[in-house]
Amino acid sequence: MRGRRRIDALVRKLVPDPFVLDEFLANASTEMGLPIRMLSGVSSGLPLSGASFVTVRCAFVSVPASTSEDHHIFIVSHEVFHLIEGHSCSAAAEDHANSLIRSFRRQRIELSCERFAWKVGTTVLRQRVRAVGPAEAPARMLSSAFGFRA
């Protein structure tokens, strides 16, 4: 299963409802077969917003401390997809140095990571909207604010 169908299936499998970042990472760890730890607090001003790397015993995702909750989820999701798919920074450097075609392949990899992160973010947003419930009609809201019956 490749492409969008794989991404959709992974999002359904990994994103808990309601969304809790630790549960998301635990699900991703199970999928990857290695524990994934998050390193928050990367200094802002660095040229990257997030990074991931794998050791023999676990994988790490680093995220800047100064991001909003939504941006935090996006960065973590993006990096988790790199980990699950086995993407490598050293392979990216070799690809870029070797040929233009390989750099296009790298761009496609980045786009798939972005797509996964957007899909996770959209899923979390839908969960939040569902949890709040439908908004009252503006007229009813105004009526109740001023003590009138609608």
PDB file of N, CA, C and O in Angstrom, residues 28-75:
ATOM      1  N   ALA A  28       3.146   4.997  17.442  1.00  0.00           N
ATOM      2  CA  ALA A  28       4.189   5.068  16.415  1.00  0.00           C
ATOM      3  C   ALA A  28       5.368   4.161  16.783  1.00  0.00           C
ATOM      4  O   ALA A  28       5.966   3.527  15.913  1.00  0.00           O
ATOM      5  N   SER A  29       5.672   4.092  18.070  1.00  0.00           N
ATOM      6  CA  SER A  29       6.749   3.207  18.531  1.00  0.00           C
ATOM      7  C   SER A  29       6.431   1.757  18.210  1.00  0.00           C
ATOM      8  O   SER A  29       7.305   1.001  17.752  1.00  0.00           O
ATOM      9  N   THR A  30       5.197   1.364  18.441  1.00  0.00           N
ATOM     10  CA  THR A  30       4.769   0.004  18.121  1.00  0.00           C
ATOM     11  C   THR A  30       4.894  -0.255  16.622  1.00  0.00           C
ATOM     12  O   THR A  30       5.399  -1.301  16.199  1.00  0.00           O
ATOM     13  N   GLU A  31       4.461   0.714  15.825  1.00  0.00           N
ATOM     14  CA  GLU A  31       4.537   0.581  14.366  1.00  0.00           C
ATOM     15  C   GLU A  31       5.985   0.456  13.897  1.00  0.00           C
ATOM     16  O   GLU A  31       6.299  -0.330  13.013  1.00  0.00           O
ATOM     17  N   MET A  32       6.863   1.245  14.515  1.00  0.00           N
ATOM     18  CA  MET A  32       8.265   1.266  14.101  1.00  0.00           C
ATOM     19  C   MET A  32       9.055   0.083  14.669  1.00  0.00           C
ATOM     20  O   MET A  32      10.042  -0.348  14.090  1.00  0.00           O
ATOM     21  N   GLY A  33       8.623  -0.409  15.834  1.00  0.00           N
ATOM     22  CA  GLY A  33       9.346  -1.503  16.472  1.00  0.00           C
ATOM     23  C   GLY A  33      10.455  -1.028  17.388  1.00  0.00           C
ATOM     24  O   GLY A  33      11.267  -1.825  17.842  1.00  0.00           O
ATOM     25  N   LEU A  34      10.500   0.279  17.645  1.00  0.00           N
ATOM     26  CA  LEU A  34      11.477   0.878  18.567  1.00  0.00           C
ATOM     27  C   LEU A  34      10.779   1.966  19.376  1.00  0.00           C
ATOM     28  O   LEU A  34       9.905   2.647  18.842  1.00  0.00           O
ATOM     29  N   PRO A  35      11.166   2.156  20.628  1.00  0.00           N
ATOM     30  CA  PRO A  35      10.594   3.278  21.373  1.00  0.00           C
ATOM     31  C   PRO A  35      10.989   4.607  20.726  1.00  0.00           C
ATOM     32  O   PRO A  35      12.110   4.763  20.249  1.00  0.00           O
ATOM     33  N   ILE A  36      10.046   5.533  20.688  1.00  0.00           N
ATOM     34  CA  ILE A  36      10.328   6.881  20.174  1.00  0.00           C
ATOM     35  C   ILE A  36      10.231   7.839  21.346  1.00  0.00           C
ATOM     36  O   ILE A  36       9.217   7.892  22.031  1.00  0.00           O
ATOM     37  N   ARG A  37      11.290   8.580  21.574  1.00  0.00           N
ATOM     38  CA  ARG A  37      11.349   9.571  22.653  1.00  0.00           C
ATOM     39  C   ARG A  37      11.334  10.969  22.051  1.00  0.00           C
ATOM     40  O   ARG A  37      11.914  11.196  20.990  1.00  0.00           O
ATOM     41  N   MET A  38      10.699  11.891  22.753  1.00  0.00           N
ATOM     42  CA  MET A  38      10.660  13.259  22.262  1.00  0.00           C
ATOM     43  C   MET A  38      11.617  14.125  23.066  1.00  0.00           C
ATOM     44  O   MET A  38      11.666  14.043  24.297  1.00  0.00           O
ATOM     45  N   LEU A  39      12.390  14.941  22.346  1.00  0.00           N
ATOM     46  CA  LEU A  39      13.305  15.892  22.965  1.00  0.00           C
ATOM     47  C   LEU A  39      12.755  17.290  22.692  1.00  0.00           C
ATOM     48  O   LEU A  39      12.918  17.824  21.607  1.00  0.00           O
ATOM     49  N   SER A  40      12.065  17.860  23.658  1.00  0.00           N
ATOM     50  CA  SER A  40      11.558  19.219  23.501  1.00  0.00           C
ATOM     51  C   SER A  40      12.624  20.186  23.965  1.00  0.00           C
ATOM     52  O   SER A  40      13.469  19.859  24.785  1.00  0.00           O
ATOM     53  N   GLY A  41      12.581  21.372  23.428  1.00  0.00           N
ATOM     54  CA  GLY A  41      13.489  22.393  23.919  1.00  0.00           C
ATOM     55  C   GLY A  41      14.640  22.724  23.015  1.00  0.00           C
ATOM     56  O   GLY A  41      15.613  23.332  23.458  1.00  0.00           O
ATOM     57  N   VAL A  42      14.577  22.337  21.746  1.00  0.00           N
ATOM     58  CA  VAL A  42      15.617  22.749  20.811  1.00  0.00           C
ATOM     59  C   VAL A  42      15.558  24.264  20.711  1.00  0.00           C
ATOM     60  O   VAL A  42      14.484  24.849  20.628  1.00  0.00           O
ATOM     61  N   SER A  43      16.701  24.916  20.740  1.00  0.00           N
ATOM     62  CA  SER A  43      16.733  26.374  20.687  1.00  0.00           C
ATOM     63  C   SER A  43      16.124  26.884  19.396  1.00  0.00           C
ATOM     64  O   SER A  43      16.376  26.340  18.324  1.00  0.00           O
ATOM     65  N   SER A  44      15.321  27.937  19.527  1.00  0.00           N
ATOM     66  CA  SER A  44      14.778  28.538  18.314  1.00  0.00           C
ATOM     67  C   SER A  44      15.899  29.296  17.614  1.00  0.00           C
ATOM     68  O   SER A  44      16.910  29.637  18.207  1.00  0.00           O
ATOM     69  N   GLY A  45      15.733  29.557  16.356  1.00  0.00           N
ATOM     70  CA  GLY A  45      16.765  30.239  15.596  1.00  0.00           C
ATOM     71  C   GLY A  45      17.680  29.285  14.854  1.00  0.00           C
ATOM     72  O   GLY A  45      18.496  29.701  14.053  1.00  0.00           O
ATOM     73  N   LEU A  46      17.533  27.987  15.130  1.00  0.00           N
ATOM     74  CA  LEU A  46      18.301  27.006  14.377  1.00  0.00           C
ATOM     75  C   LEU A  46      17.678  26.865  12.989  1.00  0.00           C
ATOM     76  O   LEU A  46      16.500  27.121  12.805  1.00  0.00           O
ATOM     77  N   PRO A  47      18.423  26.413  12.006  1.00  0.00           N
ATOM     78  CA  PRO A  47      17.887  26.333  10.651  1.00  0.00           C
ATOM     79  C   PRO A  47      16.859  25.220  10.437  1.00  0.00           C
ATOM     80  O   PRO A  47      16.305  25.104   9.376  1.00  0.00           O
ATOM     81  N   LEU A  48      16.593  24.397  11.434  1.00  0.00           N
ATOM     82  CA  LEU A  48      15.584  23.360  11.255  1.00  0.00           C
ATOM     83  C   LEU A  48      14.539  23.454  12.357  1.00  0.00           C
ATOM     84  O   LEU A  48      14.807  23.891  13.460  1.00  0.00           O
ATOM     85  N   SER A  49      13.329  23.043  12.005  1.00  0.00           N
ATOM     86  CA  SER A  49      12.264  23.127  12.996  1.00  0.00           C
ATOM     87  C   SER A  49      12.125  21.840  13.785  1.00  0.00           C
ATOM     88  O   SER A  49      11.619  21.838  14.890  1.00  0.00           O
ATOM     89  N   GLY A  50      12.560  20.745  13.239  1.00  0.00           N
ATOM     90  CA  GLY A  50      12.505  19.471  13.921  1.00  0.00           C
ATOM     91  C   GLY A  50      13.526  18.538  13.321  1.00  0.00           C
ATOM     92  O   GLY A  50      14.024  18.767  12.222  1.00  0.00           O
ATOM     93  N   ALA A  51      13.845  17.488  14.052  1.00  0.00           N
ATOM     94  CA  ALA A  51      14.805  16.505  13.547  1.00  0.00           C
ATOM     95  C   ALA A  51      14.502  15.163  14.204  1.00  0.00           C
ATOM     96  O   ALA A  51      13.886  15.106  15.269  1.00  0.00           O
ATOM     97  N   SER A  52      14.927  14.104  13.549  1.00  0.00           N
ATOM     98  CA  SER A  52      14.765  12.780  14.133  1.00  0.00           C
ATOM     99  C   SER A  52      16.014  11.963  13.843  1.00  0.00           C
ATOM    100  O   SER A  52      16.688  12.191  12.846  1.00  0.00           O
ATOM    101  N   PHE A  53      16.312  11.062  14.749  1.00  0.00           N
ATOM    102  CA  PHE A  53      17.440  10.161  14.535  1.00  0.00           C
ATOM    103  C   PHE A  53      17.195   8.871  15.304  1.00  0.00           C
ATOM    104  O   PHE A  53      16.389   8.821  16.231  1.00  0.00           O
ATOM    105  N   VAL A  54      17.884   7.833  14.864  1.00  0.00           N
ATOM    106  CA  VAL A  54      17.680   6.504  15.430  1.00  0.00           C
ATOM    107  C   VAL A  54      18.993   6.003  16.017  1.00  0.00           C
ATOM    108  O   VAL A  54      20.049   6.150  15.407  1.00  0.00           O
ATOM    109  N   THR A  55      18.899   5.413  17.213  1.00  0.00           N
ATOM    110  CA  THR A  55      20.033   4.722  17.811  1.00  0.00           C
ATOM    111  C   THR A  55      19.699   3.227  17.804  1.00  0.00           C
ATOM    112  O   THR A  55      18.644   2.830  17.325  1.00  0.00           O
ATOM    113  N   VAL A  56      20.560   2.431  18.367  1.00  0.00           N
ATOM    114  CA  VAL A  56      20.324   0.992  18.404  1.00  0.00           C
ATOM    115  C   VAL A  56      19.099   0.668  19.263  1.00  0.00           C
ATOM    116  O   VAL A  56      18.328  -0.232  18.942  1.00  0.00           O
ATOM    117  N   ARG A  57      18.882   1.433  20.327  1.00  0.00           N
ATOM    118  CA  ARG A  57      17.813   1.104  21.273  1.00  0.00           C
ATOM    119  C   ARG A  57      16.541   1.912  21.138  1.00  0.00           C
ATOM    120  O   ARG A  57      15.496   1.492  21.615  1.00  0.00           O
ATOM    121  N   CYS A  58      16.618   3.094  20.555  1.00  0.00           N
ATOM    122  CA  CYS A  58      15.398   3.892  20.409  1.00  0.00           C
ATOM    123  C   CYS A  58      15.592   4.984  19.361  1.00  0.00           C
ATOM    124  O   CYS A  58      16.698   5.198  18.863  1.00  0.00           O
ATOM    125  N   ALA A  59      14.485   5.670  19.058  1.00  0.00           N
ATOM    126  CA  ALA A  59      14.499   6.778  18.107  1.00  0.00           C
ATOM    127  C   ALA A  59      14.150   8.055  18.872  1.00  0.00           C
ATOM    128  O   ALA A  59      13.479   8.013  19.899  1.00  0.00           O
ATOM    129  N   PHE A  60      14.624   9.175  18.350  1.00  0.00           N
ATOM    130  CA  PHE A  60      14.372  10.463  18.991  1.00  0.00           C
ATOM    131  C   PHE A  60      13.785  11.445  17.985  1.00  0.00           C
ATOM    132  O   PHE A  60      14.158  11.442  16.815  1.00  0.00           O
ATOM    133  N   VAL A  61      12.877  12.275  18.491  1.00  0.00           N
ATOM    134  CA  VAL A  61      12.323  13.376  17.717  1.00  0.00           C
ATOM    135  C   VAL A  61      12.595  14.631  18.526  1.00  0.00           C
ATOM    136  O   VAL A  61      12.244  14.698  19.707  1.00  0.00           O
ATOM    137  N   SER A  62      13.253  15.607  17.906  1.00  0.00           N
ATOM    138  CA  SER A  62      13.499  16.870  18.615  1.00  0.00           C
ATOM    139  C   SER A  62      12.583  17.942  18.045  1.00  0.00           C
ATOM    140  O   SER A  62      12.327  18.001  16.843  1.00  0.00           O
ATOM    141  N   VAL A  63      12.067  18.771  18.953  1.00  0.00           N
ATOM    142  CA  VAL A  63      11.094  19.803  18.606  1.00  0.00           C
ATOM    143  C   VAL A  63      11.459  21.083  19.338  1.00  0.00           C
ATOM    144  O   VAL A  63      11.828  21.042  20.511  1.00  0.00           O
ATOM    145  N   PRO A  64      11.356  22.237  18.674  1.00  0.00           N
ATOM    146  CA  PRO A  64      11.633  23.510  19.356  1.00  0.00           C
ATOM    147  C   PRO A  64      10.670  23.740  20.518  1.00  0.00           C
ATOM    148  O   PRO A  64       9.503  23.355  20.439  1.00  0.00           O
ATOM    149  N   ALA A  65      11.156  24.369  21.550  1.00  0.00           N
ATOM    150  CA  ALA A  65      10.331  24.648  22.724  1.00  0.00           C
ATOM    151  C   ALA A  65       9.321  25.755  22.461  1.00  0.00           C
ATOM    152  O   ALA A  65       8.262  25.794  23.072  1.00  0.00           O
ATOM    153  N   SER A  66       9.639  26.640  21.545  1.00  0.00           N
ATOM    154  CA  SER A  66       8.821  27.845  21.356  1.00  0.00           C
ATOM    155  C   SER A  66       7.767  27.713  20.258  1.00  0.00           C
ATOM    156  O   SER A  66       7.489  28.665  19.558  1.00  0.00           O
ATOM    157  N   THR A  67       7.174  26.540  20.116  1.00  0.00           N
ATOM    158  CA  THR A  67       6.140  26.375  19.089  1.00  0.00           C
ATOM    159  C   THR A  67       4.768  26.257  19.737  1.00  0.00           C
ATOM    160  O   THR A  67       4.654  25.862  20.897  1.00  0.00           O
ATOM    161  N   SER A  68       3.741  26.576  18.966  1.00  0.00           N
ATOM    162  CA  SER A  68       2.373  26.395  19.450  1.00  0.00           C
ATOM    163  C   SER A  68       2.080  24.895  19.522  1.00  0.00           C
ATOM    164  O   SER A  68       2.802  24.079  18.941  1.00  0.00           O
ATOM    165  N   GLU A  69       1.006  24.548  20.198  1.00  0.00           N
ATOM    166  CA  GLU A  69       0.647  23.135  20.322  1.00  0.00           C
ATOM    167  C   GLU A  69       0.394  22.509  18.949  1.00  0.00           C
ATOM    168  O   GLU A  69       0.844  21.403  18.669  1.00  0.00           O
ATOM    169  N   ASP A  70      -0.299  23.235  18.075  1.00  0.00           N
ATOM    170  CA  ASP A  70      -0.596  22.706  16.745  1.00  0.00           C
ATOM    171  C   ASP A  70       0.682  22.514  15.918  1.00  0.00           C
ATOM    172  O   ASP A  70       0.845  21.505  15.236  1.00  0.00           O
ATOM    173  N   HIS A  71       1.586  23.479  15.983  1.00  0.00           N
ATOM    174  CA  HIS A  71       2.846  23.364  15.240  1.00  0.00           C
ATOM    175  C   HIS A  71       3.683  22.215  15.804  1.00  0.00           C
ATOM    176  O   HIS A  71       4.350  21.489  15.065  1.00  0.00           O
ATOM    177  N   HIS A  72       3.645  22.050  17.103  1.00  0.00           N
ATOM    178  CA  HIS A  72       4.332  20.964  17.792  1.00  0.00           C
ATOM    179  C   HIS A  72       3.853  19.607  17.242  1.00  0.00           C
ATOM    180  O   HIS A  72       4.655  18.741  16.901  1.00  0.00           O
ATOM    181  N   ILE A  73       2.525  19.449  17.145  1.00  0.00           N
ATOM    182  CA  ILE A  73       1.940  18.209  16.623  1.00  0.00           C
ATOM    183  C   ILE A  73       2.390  17.985  15.183  1.00  0.00           C
ATOM    184  O   ILE A  73       2.744  16.875  14.789  1.00  0.00           O
ATOM    185  N   PHE A  74       2.401  19.060  14.393  1.00  0.00           N
ATOM    186  CA  PHE A  74       2.800  18.963  12.991  1.00  0.00           C
ATOM    187  C   PHE A  74       4.253  18.490  12.862  1.00  0.00           C
ATOM    188  O   PHE A  74       4.557  17.573  12.110  1.00  0.00           O
ATOM    189  N   ILE A  75       5.143  19.120  13.632  1.00  0.00           N
ATOM    190  CA  ILE A  75       6.566  18.765  13.559  1.00  0.00           C
ATOM    191  C   ILE A  75       6.780  17.312  13.996  1.00  0.00           C
ATOM    192  O   ILE A  75       7.472  16.540  13.323  1.00  0.00           O
TER     193      ILE A  75
END
